Coordinates of C-alpha atoms and ligand atoms in Angstrom, one line a residue:
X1 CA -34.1 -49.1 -32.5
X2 CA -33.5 -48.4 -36.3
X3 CA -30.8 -50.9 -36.7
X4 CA -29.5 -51.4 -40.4
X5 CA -26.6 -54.0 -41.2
X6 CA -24.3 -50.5 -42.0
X7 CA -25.3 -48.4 -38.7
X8 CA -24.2 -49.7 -35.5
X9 CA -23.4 -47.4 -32.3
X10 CA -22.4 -48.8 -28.9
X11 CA -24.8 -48.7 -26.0
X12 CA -24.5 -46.4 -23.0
X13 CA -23.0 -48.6 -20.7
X14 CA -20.3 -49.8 -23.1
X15 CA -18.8 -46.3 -23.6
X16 CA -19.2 -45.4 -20.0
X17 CA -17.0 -48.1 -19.4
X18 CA -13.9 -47.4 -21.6
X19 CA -10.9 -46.1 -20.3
X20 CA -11.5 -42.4 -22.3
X21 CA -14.9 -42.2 -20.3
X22 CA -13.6 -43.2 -16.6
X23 CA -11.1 -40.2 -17.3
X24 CA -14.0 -38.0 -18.5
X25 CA -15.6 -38.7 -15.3
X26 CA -12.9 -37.9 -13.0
X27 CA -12.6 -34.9 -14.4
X28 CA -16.5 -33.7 -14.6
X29 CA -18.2 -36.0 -12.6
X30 CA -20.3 -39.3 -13.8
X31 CA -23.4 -37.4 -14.2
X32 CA -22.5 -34.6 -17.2
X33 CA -20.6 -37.4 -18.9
X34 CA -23.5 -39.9 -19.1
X35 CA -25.4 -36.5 -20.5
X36 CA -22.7 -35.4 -22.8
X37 CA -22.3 -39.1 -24.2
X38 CA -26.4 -39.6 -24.8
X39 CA -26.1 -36.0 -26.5
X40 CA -23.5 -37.2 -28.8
X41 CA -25.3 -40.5 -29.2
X42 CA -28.4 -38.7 -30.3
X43 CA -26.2 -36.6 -32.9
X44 CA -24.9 -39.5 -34.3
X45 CA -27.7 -41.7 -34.5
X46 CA -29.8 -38.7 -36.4
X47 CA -26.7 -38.7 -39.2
X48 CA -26.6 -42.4 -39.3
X49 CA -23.1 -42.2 -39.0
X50 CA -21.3 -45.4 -40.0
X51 CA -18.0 -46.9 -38.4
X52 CA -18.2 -44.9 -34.8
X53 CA -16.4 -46.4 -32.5
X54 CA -16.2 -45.8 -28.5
X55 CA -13.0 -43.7 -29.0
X56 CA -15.0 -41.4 -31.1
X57 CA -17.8 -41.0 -28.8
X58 CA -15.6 -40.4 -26.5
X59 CA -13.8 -37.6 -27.8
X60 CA -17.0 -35.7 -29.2
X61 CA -18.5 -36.3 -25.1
X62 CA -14.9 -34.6 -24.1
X63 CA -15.2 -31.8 -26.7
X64 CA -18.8 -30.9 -25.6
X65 CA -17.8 -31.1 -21.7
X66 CA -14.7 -29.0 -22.4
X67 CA -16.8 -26.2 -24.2
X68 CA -19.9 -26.5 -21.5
X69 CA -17.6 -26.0 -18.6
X70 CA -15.5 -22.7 -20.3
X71 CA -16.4 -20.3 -18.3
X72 CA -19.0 -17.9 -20.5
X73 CA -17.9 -14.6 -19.1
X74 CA -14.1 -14.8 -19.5
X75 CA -11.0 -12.3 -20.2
X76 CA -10.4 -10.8 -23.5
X77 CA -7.9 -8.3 -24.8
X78 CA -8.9 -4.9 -26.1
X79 CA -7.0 -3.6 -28.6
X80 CA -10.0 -1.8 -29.9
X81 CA -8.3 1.5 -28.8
X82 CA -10.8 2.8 -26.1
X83 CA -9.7 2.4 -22.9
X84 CA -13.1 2.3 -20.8
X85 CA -15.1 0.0 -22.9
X86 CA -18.8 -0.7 -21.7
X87 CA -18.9 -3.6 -23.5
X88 CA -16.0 -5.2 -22.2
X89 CA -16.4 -4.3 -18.7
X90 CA -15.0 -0.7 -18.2
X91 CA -12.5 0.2 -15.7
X92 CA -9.9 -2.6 -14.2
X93 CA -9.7 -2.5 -10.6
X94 CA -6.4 -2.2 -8.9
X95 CA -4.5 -4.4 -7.2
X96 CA -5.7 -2.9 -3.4
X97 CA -9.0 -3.4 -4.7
X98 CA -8.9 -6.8 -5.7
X99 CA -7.2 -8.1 -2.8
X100 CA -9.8 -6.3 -1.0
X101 CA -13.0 -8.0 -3.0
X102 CA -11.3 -11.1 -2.2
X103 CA -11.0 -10.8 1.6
X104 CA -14.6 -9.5 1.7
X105 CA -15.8 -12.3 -0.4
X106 CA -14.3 -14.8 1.7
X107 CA -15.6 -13.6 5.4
X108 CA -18.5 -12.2 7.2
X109 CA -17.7 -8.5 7.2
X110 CA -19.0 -5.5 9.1
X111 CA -20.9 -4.6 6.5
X112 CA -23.7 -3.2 8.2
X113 CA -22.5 -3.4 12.0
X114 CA -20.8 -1.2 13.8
X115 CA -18.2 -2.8 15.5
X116 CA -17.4 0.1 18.7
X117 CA -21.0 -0.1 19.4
X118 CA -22.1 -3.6 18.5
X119 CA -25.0 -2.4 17.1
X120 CA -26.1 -1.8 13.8
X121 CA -24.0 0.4 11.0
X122 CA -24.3 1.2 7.6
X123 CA -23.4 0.1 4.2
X124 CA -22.6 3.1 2.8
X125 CA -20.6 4.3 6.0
X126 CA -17.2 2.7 4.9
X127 CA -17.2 5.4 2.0
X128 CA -18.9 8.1 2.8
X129 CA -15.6 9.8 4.6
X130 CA -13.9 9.0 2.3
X131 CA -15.8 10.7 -0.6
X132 CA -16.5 13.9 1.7
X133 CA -12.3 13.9 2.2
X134 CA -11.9 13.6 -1.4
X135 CA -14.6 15.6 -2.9
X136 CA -15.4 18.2 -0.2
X137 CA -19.1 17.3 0.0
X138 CA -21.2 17.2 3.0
X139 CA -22.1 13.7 2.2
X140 CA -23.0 10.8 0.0
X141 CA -24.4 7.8 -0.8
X142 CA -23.8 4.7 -3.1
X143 CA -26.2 2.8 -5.0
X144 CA -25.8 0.0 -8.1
X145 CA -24.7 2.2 -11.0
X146 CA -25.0 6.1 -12.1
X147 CA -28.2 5.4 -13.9
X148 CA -29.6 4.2 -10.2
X149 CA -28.3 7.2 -8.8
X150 CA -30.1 9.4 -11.6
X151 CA -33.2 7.4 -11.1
X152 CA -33.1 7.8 -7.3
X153 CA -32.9 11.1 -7.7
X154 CA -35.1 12.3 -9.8
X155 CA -38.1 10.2 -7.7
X156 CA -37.5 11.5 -4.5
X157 CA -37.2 14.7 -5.3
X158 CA -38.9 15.1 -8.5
X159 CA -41.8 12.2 -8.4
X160 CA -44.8 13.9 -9.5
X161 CA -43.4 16.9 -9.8
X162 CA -41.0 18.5 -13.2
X163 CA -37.3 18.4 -13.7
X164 CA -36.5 21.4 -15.6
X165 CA -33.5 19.9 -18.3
X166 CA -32.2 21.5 -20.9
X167 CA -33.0 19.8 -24.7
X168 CA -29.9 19.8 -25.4
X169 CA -28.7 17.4 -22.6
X170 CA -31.5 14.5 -23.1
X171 CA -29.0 12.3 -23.9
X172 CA -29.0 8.8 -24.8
X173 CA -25.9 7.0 -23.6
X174 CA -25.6 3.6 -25.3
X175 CA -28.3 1.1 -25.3
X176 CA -31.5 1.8 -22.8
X177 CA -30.1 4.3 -20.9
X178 CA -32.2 7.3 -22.2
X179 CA -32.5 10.6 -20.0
X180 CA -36.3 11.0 -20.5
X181 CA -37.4 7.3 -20.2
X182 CA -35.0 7.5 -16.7
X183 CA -36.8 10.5 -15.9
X184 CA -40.9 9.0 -16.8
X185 CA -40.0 6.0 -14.4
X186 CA -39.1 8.0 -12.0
X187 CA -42.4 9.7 -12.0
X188 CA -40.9 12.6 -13.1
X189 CA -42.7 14.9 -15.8
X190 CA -39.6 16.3 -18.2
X191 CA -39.8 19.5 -18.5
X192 CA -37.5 20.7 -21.8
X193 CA -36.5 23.9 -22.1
X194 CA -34.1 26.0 -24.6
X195 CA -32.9 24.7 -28.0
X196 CA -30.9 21.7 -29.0
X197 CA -28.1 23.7 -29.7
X198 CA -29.0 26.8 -27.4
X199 CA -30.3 27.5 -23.7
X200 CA -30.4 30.5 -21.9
X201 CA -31.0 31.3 -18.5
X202 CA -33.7 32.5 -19.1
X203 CA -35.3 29.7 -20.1
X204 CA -35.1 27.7 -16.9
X205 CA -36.0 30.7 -14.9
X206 CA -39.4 30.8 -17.5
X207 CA -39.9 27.1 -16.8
X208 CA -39.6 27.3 -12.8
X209 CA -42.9 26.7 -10.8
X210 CA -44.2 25.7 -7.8
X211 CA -44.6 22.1 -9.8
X212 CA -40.8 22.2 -10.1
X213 CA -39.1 19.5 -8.4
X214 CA -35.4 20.0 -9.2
X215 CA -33.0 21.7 -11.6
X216 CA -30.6 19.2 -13.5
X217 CA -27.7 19.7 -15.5
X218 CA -26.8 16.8 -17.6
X219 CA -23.0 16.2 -18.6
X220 CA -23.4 15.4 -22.4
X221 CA -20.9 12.6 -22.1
X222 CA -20.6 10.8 -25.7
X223 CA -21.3 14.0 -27.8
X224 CA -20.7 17.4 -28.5
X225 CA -23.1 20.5 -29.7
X226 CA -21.0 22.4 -32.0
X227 CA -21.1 25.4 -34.1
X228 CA -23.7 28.4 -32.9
X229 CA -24.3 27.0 -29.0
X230 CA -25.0 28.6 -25.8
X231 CA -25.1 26.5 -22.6
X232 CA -26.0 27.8 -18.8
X233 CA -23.2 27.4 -17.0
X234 CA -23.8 25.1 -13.8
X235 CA -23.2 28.2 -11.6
X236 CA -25.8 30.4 -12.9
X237 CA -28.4 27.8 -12.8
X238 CA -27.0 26.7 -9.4
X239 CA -27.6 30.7 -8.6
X240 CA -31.2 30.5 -10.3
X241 CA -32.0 27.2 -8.6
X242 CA -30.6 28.8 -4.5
X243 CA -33.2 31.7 -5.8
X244 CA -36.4 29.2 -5.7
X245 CA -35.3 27.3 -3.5
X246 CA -35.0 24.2 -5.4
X247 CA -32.6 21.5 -5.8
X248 CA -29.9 21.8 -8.6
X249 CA -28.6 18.4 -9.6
X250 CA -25.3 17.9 -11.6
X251 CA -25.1 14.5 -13.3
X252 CA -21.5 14.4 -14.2
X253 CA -21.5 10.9 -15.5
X254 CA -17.9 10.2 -15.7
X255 CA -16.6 11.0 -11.8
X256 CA -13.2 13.0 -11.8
X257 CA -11.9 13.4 -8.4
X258 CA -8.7 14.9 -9.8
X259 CA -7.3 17.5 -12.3
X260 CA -6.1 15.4 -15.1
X261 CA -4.0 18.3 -16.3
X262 CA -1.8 16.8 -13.6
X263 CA -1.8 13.7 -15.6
X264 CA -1.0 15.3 -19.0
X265 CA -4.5 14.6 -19.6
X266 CA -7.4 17.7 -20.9
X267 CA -9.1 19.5 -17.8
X268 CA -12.0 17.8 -16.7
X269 CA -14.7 19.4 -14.4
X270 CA -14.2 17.4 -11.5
X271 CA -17.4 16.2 -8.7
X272 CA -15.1 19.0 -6.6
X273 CA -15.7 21.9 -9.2
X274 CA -19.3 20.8 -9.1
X275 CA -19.9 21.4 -5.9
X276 CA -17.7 24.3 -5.7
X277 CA -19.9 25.6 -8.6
X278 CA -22.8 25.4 -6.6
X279 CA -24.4 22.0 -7.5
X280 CA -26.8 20.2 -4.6
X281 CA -26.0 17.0 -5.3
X282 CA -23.4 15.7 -7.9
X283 CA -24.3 12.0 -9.4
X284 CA -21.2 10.3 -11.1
X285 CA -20.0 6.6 -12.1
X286 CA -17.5 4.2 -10.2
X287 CA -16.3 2.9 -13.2
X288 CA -15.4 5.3 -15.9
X289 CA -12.6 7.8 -14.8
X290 CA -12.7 7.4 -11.6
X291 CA -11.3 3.6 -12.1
X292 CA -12.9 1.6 -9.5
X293 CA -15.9 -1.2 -9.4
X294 CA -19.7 -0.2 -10.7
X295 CA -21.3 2.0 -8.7
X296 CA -23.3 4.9 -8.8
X297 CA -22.0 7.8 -6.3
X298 CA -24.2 10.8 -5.1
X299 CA -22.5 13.4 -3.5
X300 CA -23.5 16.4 -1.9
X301 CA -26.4 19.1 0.8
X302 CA -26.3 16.4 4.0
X303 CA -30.4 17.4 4.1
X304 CA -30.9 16.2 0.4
X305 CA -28.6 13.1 0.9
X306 CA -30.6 12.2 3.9
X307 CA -34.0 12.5 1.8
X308 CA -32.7 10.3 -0.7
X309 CA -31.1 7.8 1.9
X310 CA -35.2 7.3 3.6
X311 CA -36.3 6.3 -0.5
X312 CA -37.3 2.6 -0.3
X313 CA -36.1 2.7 -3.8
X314 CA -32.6 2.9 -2.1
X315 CA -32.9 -0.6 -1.0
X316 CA -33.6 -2.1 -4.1
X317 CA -30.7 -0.1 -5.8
X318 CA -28.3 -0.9 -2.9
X319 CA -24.3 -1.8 -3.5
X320 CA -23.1 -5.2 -2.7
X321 CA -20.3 -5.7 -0.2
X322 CA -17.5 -6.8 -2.8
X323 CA -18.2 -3.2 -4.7
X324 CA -18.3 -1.9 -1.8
X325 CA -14.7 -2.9 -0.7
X326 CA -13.9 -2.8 -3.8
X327 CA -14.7 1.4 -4.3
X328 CA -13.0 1.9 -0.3
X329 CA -9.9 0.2 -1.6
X330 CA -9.7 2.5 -4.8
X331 CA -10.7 5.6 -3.4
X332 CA -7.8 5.6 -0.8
X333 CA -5.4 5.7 -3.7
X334 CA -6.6 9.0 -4.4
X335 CA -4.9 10.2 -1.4
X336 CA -1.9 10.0 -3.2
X337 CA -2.1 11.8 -6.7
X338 CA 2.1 11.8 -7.1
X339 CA 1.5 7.2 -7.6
X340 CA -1.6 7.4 -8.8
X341 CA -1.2 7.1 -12.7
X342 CA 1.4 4.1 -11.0
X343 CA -1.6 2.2 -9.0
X344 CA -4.8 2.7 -10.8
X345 CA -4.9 0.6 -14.4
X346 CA -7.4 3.5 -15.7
X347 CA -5.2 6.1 -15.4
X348 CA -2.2 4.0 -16.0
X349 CA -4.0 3.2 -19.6
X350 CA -5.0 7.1 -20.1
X351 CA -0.8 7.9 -19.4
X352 CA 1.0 5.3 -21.1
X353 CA 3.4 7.1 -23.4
X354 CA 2.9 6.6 -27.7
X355 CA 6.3 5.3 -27.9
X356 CA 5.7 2.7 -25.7
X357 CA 2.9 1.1 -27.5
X358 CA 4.8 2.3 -31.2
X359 CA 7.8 -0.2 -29.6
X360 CA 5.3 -2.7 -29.1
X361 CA 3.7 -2.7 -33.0
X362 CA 6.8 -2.6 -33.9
X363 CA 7.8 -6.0 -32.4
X364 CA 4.6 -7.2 -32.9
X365 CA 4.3 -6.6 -36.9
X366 CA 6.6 -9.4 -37.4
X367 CA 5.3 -11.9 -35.3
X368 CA 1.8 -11.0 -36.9
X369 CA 2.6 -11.1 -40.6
X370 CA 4.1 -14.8 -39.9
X371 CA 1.1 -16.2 -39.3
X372 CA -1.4 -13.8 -41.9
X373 CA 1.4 -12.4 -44.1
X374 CA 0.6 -14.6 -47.0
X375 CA -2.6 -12.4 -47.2
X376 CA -2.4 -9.3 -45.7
X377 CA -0.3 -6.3 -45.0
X378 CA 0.4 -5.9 -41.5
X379 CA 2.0 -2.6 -40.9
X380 CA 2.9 -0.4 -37.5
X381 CA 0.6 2.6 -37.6
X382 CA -0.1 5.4 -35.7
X383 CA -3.6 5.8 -34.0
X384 CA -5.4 7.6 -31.6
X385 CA -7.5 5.8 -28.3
X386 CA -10.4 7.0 -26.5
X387 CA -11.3 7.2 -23.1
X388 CA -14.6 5.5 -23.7
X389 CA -17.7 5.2 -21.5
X390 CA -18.5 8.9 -22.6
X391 CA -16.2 11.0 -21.4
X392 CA -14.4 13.4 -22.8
X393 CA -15.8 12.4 -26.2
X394 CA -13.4 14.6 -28.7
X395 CA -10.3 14.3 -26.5
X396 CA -8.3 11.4 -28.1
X397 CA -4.4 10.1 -26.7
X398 CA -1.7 9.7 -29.3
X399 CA -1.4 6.0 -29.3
X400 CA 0.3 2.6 -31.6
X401 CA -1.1 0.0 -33.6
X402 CA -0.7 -2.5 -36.2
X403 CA -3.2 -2.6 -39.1
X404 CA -3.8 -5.3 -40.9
X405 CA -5.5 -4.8 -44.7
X406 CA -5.8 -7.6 -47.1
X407 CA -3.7 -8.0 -49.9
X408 CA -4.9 -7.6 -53.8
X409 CA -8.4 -7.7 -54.6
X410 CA -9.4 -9.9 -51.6
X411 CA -13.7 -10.2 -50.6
X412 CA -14.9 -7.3 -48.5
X413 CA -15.2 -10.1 -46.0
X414 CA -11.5 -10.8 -45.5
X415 CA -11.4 -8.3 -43.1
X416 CA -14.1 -9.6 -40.9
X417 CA -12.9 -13.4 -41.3
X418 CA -9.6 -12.0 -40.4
X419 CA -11.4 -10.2 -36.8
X420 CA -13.1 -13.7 -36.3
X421 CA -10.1 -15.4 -36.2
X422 CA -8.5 -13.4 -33.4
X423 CA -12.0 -13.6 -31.6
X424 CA -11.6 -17.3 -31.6
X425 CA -7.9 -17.5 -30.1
X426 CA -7.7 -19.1 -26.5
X427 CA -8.2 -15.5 -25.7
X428 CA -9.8 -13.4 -27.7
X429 CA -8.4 -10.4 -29.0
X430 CA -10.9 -7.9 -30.0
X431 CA -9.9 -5.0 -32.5
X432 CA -11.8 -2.5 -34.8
X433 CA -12.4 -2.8 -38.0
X434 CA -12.1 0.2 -40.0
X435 CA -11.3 1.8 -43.6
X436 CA -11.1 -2.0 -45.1
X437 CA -8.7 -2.7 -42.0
X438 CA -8.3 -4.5 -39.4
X439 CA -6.7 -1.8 -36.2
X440 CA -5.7 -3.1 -33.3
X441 CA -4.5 -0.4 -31.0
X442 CA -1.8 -1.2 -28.3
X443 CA -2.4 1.2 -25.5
X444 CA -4.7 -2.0 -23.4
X445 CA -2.5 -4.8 -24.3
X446 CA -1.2 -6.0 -20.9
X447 CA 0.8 -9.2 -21.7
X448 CA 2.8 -8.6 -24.9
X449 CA 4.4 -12.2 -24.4
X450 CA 1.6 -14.2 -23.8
X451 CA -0.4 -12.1 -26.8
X452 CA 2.4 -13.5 -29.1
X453 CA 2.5 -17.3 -28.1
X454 CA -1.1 -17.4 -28.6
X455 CA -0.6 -16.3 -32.3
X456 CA 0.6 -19.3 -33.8
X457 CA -3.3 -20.6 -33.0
X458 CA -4.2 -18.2 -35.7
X459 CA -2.6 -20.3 -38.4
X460 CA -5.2 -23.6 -37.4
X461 CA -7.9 -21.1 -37.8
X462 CA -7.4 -20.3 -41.1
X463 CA -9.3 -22.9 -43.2
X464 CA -11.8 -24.6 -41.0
X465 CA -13.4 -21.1 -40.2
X466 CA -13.7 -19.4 -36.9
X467 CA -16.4 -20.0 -34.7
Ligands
LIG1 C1 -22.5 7.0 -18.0 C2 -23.5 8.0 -17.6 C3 -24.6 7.7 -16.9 C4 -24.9 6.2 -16.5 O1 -23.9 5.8 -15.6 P1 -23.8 4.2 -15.4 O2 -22.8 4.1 -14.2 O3 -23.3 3.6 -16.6 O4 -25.1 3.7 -14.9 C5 -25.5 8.7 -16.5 N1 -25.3 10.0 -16.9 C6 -24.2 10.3 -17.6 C7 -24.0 11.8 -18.0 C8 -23.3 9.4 -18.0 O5 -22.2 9.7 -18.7

């Protein structure tokens, strides 16, 4: 006990017995307060902090608790202008889907039991009709995410053996996700062939052997080859691979189960048009366009699906049961393409008119510049969202914003101190920062009023800093 005449803090048991502590407790529980108090007693006693009372203590213990029990995943808003954002958790699932999550959550389920027979079922049964009625394949399977569905793949029909892939679809898609390292831990032995910018058929009909595994045709999701190109068409190869009698694969990445033309959206090849152009099997996502919860979907031959169903690997890559109610829930909306861009948020997002979100700067801008105006110029722009997560990479939707660019000759870091702010309101709101600006793009705010009631926050943000 380092005791000076100046430095005096309260024991334990005196500030576990004020008033402000009882109330802690009921709230958390005796146990993390007499923690969160001995952490703020250790604090204090380090500084040799002078004149602490209980009171204090108190309120620093309350502080701590408060931050310790916020949950650490937690909503925020994008306004960063692409809609199916990896970082922030990609698709929002709809309504059916949720409700249906939380039924499963709550209760055993037949999962895995077939309830006519009373004997066992299977996981990926509640699905599977569904994806063959929607799709047109023979059959599928589900596993944890796309790159599991790659990965299963590519070892069960490929282990030890090569999968002929052209060089110009080894793509990386955002951080460890790498074609080739997928393809090495499969047990696969990549087998390149064309250009970057150019393949020909004849180059995977040069590379075929009787070490060939599969064919695969990779969708180059987050880039484009431009300029003097030549790709093989997925028919041809699909032609090439029928010839050899080897499996062609098409990993479309993002799934489309519809023609987004529909929609007012560009043409994508849809898991349909795949297999219509001759793919095997057809690998795609849950959670990019199609809209629904991670997952990983292969679709396709019944004979290949049943190969890669036997792959222990299979087990370990296995969907949960709230995914999988969750991806039942959302694929039945499909059944209905006239509601559809009504009843799934992705597609809702994708649709949602530029005047609508133009309104919405406009009413914002106001709001905005009373709390920041004194520094920057906040201004209703024009701007143009992505879809996100890959897909379609060049096709962008007309869309509204408000930028935000500081006044006179302000530090380059205005901007940035300006983003942390908004980061650090109740709920964050995440933006881009670009050209010296920072954009916050409209087309994902969901709850205009509660955006603006949380703006007056910004204003006791502004000097103490914003972490
Ligand atoms: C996104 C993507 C993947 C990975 O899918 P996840 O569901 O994120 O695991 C694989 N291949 C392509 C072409 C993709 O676009």
């Amino acid at each position: 006990m380092n005791r000076t005449e100046h430095f005096r803090l309260p024991s334990v048991d005196e500030i576990l017995r004020s008033p402000e502590s009882e109330a802690l407790a009921a709230q958390y529980g005796r146990f993390p307060v007499t923690r969160a108090v001995r952490g703020v007693l250790d604090v204090l006693r380090e500084r040799r902090q002078p004149n602490v009372d209980v009171a204090l203590i108190a309120s620093l213990a309350a502080e701590h608790l408060d931050s310790e029990d916020r949950p650490s995943q937690r909503p925020v808003i994008n306004l960063t202008g692409t809609v199916l954002h990896t970082n922030l958790g990609r698709a929002l699932l709809p309504k059916e889907a949720v409700d249906a999550v939380v039924s499963a959550m709550q209760s055993p389920t037949n999962l895995e039991y077939d309830i006519g027979s009373g004997k066992r079922g299977e996981r990926d049964s509640h699905v599977r009709g569904l994806i063959r009625e929607l799709t047109g394949a023979e059959d599928a399977l589900i596993v944890n995410n796309n790159a599991a569905a790659v990965l299963l793949v590519l070892n069960t029909f490929a282990k030890g053996k090569e999968a002929v892939v052209s060089r110009g679809e080894l793509i990386e898609i955002g951080g460890a996700f790498r074609m080739p390292d997928i393809m090495m831990r499969a047990g696969a032995k990549l087998r390149e062939v064309g250009t970057t910018n150019r393949t020909h058929l004849k180059d995977y009909s040069e590379a075929i052997s009787d070490r060939t595994g599969l064919l695969m045709k990779v969708h180059t999701s987050n880039y484009l080859v431009q300029g003097f190109t030549a790709e093989v068409e997925a028919p041809e190869i699909a032609h090439l691979a029928r010839e050899h009698d080897i499996p062609f694969v098409d990993d479309l990445g993002s799934g489309t189960l519809i023609d987004l033309a529909r929609y007012g959206l560009r043409h994508e090849k849809t898991v349909q048009d795949a297999l219509q152009g001759g793919a095997d099997l057809v690998t795609f996502s849950g959670d990019k366009m199609l809209g629904g919860p991670q997952a990983g979907i292969v679709a396709g031959r019944k004979d290949l699906i049943a190969r890669l169903a036997k792959n222990p690997l299979k087990r370990a890559l296995r969907m949960d049961k709230l995914r999988l109610a969750a991806l039942e829930a959302t694929l039945k909306l499909y059944r209905d393409p006239d509601r559809l861009h009504e009843r799934l948020p992705t597609l809702r997002l994708f649709t949602r008119p530029a005047a609508e979100m133009r309104a919405q700067a406009e009413r914002l801008v106001p709001c905005i510049a009373e709390q920041i105006g004194m520094d920057f110029d906040v201004a209703a722009i024009d701007c143009a969202s992505q879809i996100g997560s890959g897909a379609l990479p060049l096709e962008t939707m007309a869309s509204g914003g408000i930028a935000m660019r500081p006044r006179g000759k302000a530090s380059g870091r205005a901007v940035e101190d300006l983003a942390a702010r908004f980061r650090a309101l109740p709920v964050p709101v995440i933006g881009r920062v670009s050209d010296g600006a920072l954009i916050f793009d409209l087309r994902c705010l969901a709850d205009e009023a509660a955006f603006a009631t949380m703006l007056p926050a910004l204003a006791s943000r502004t000097r103490n800093g914003a972490s």
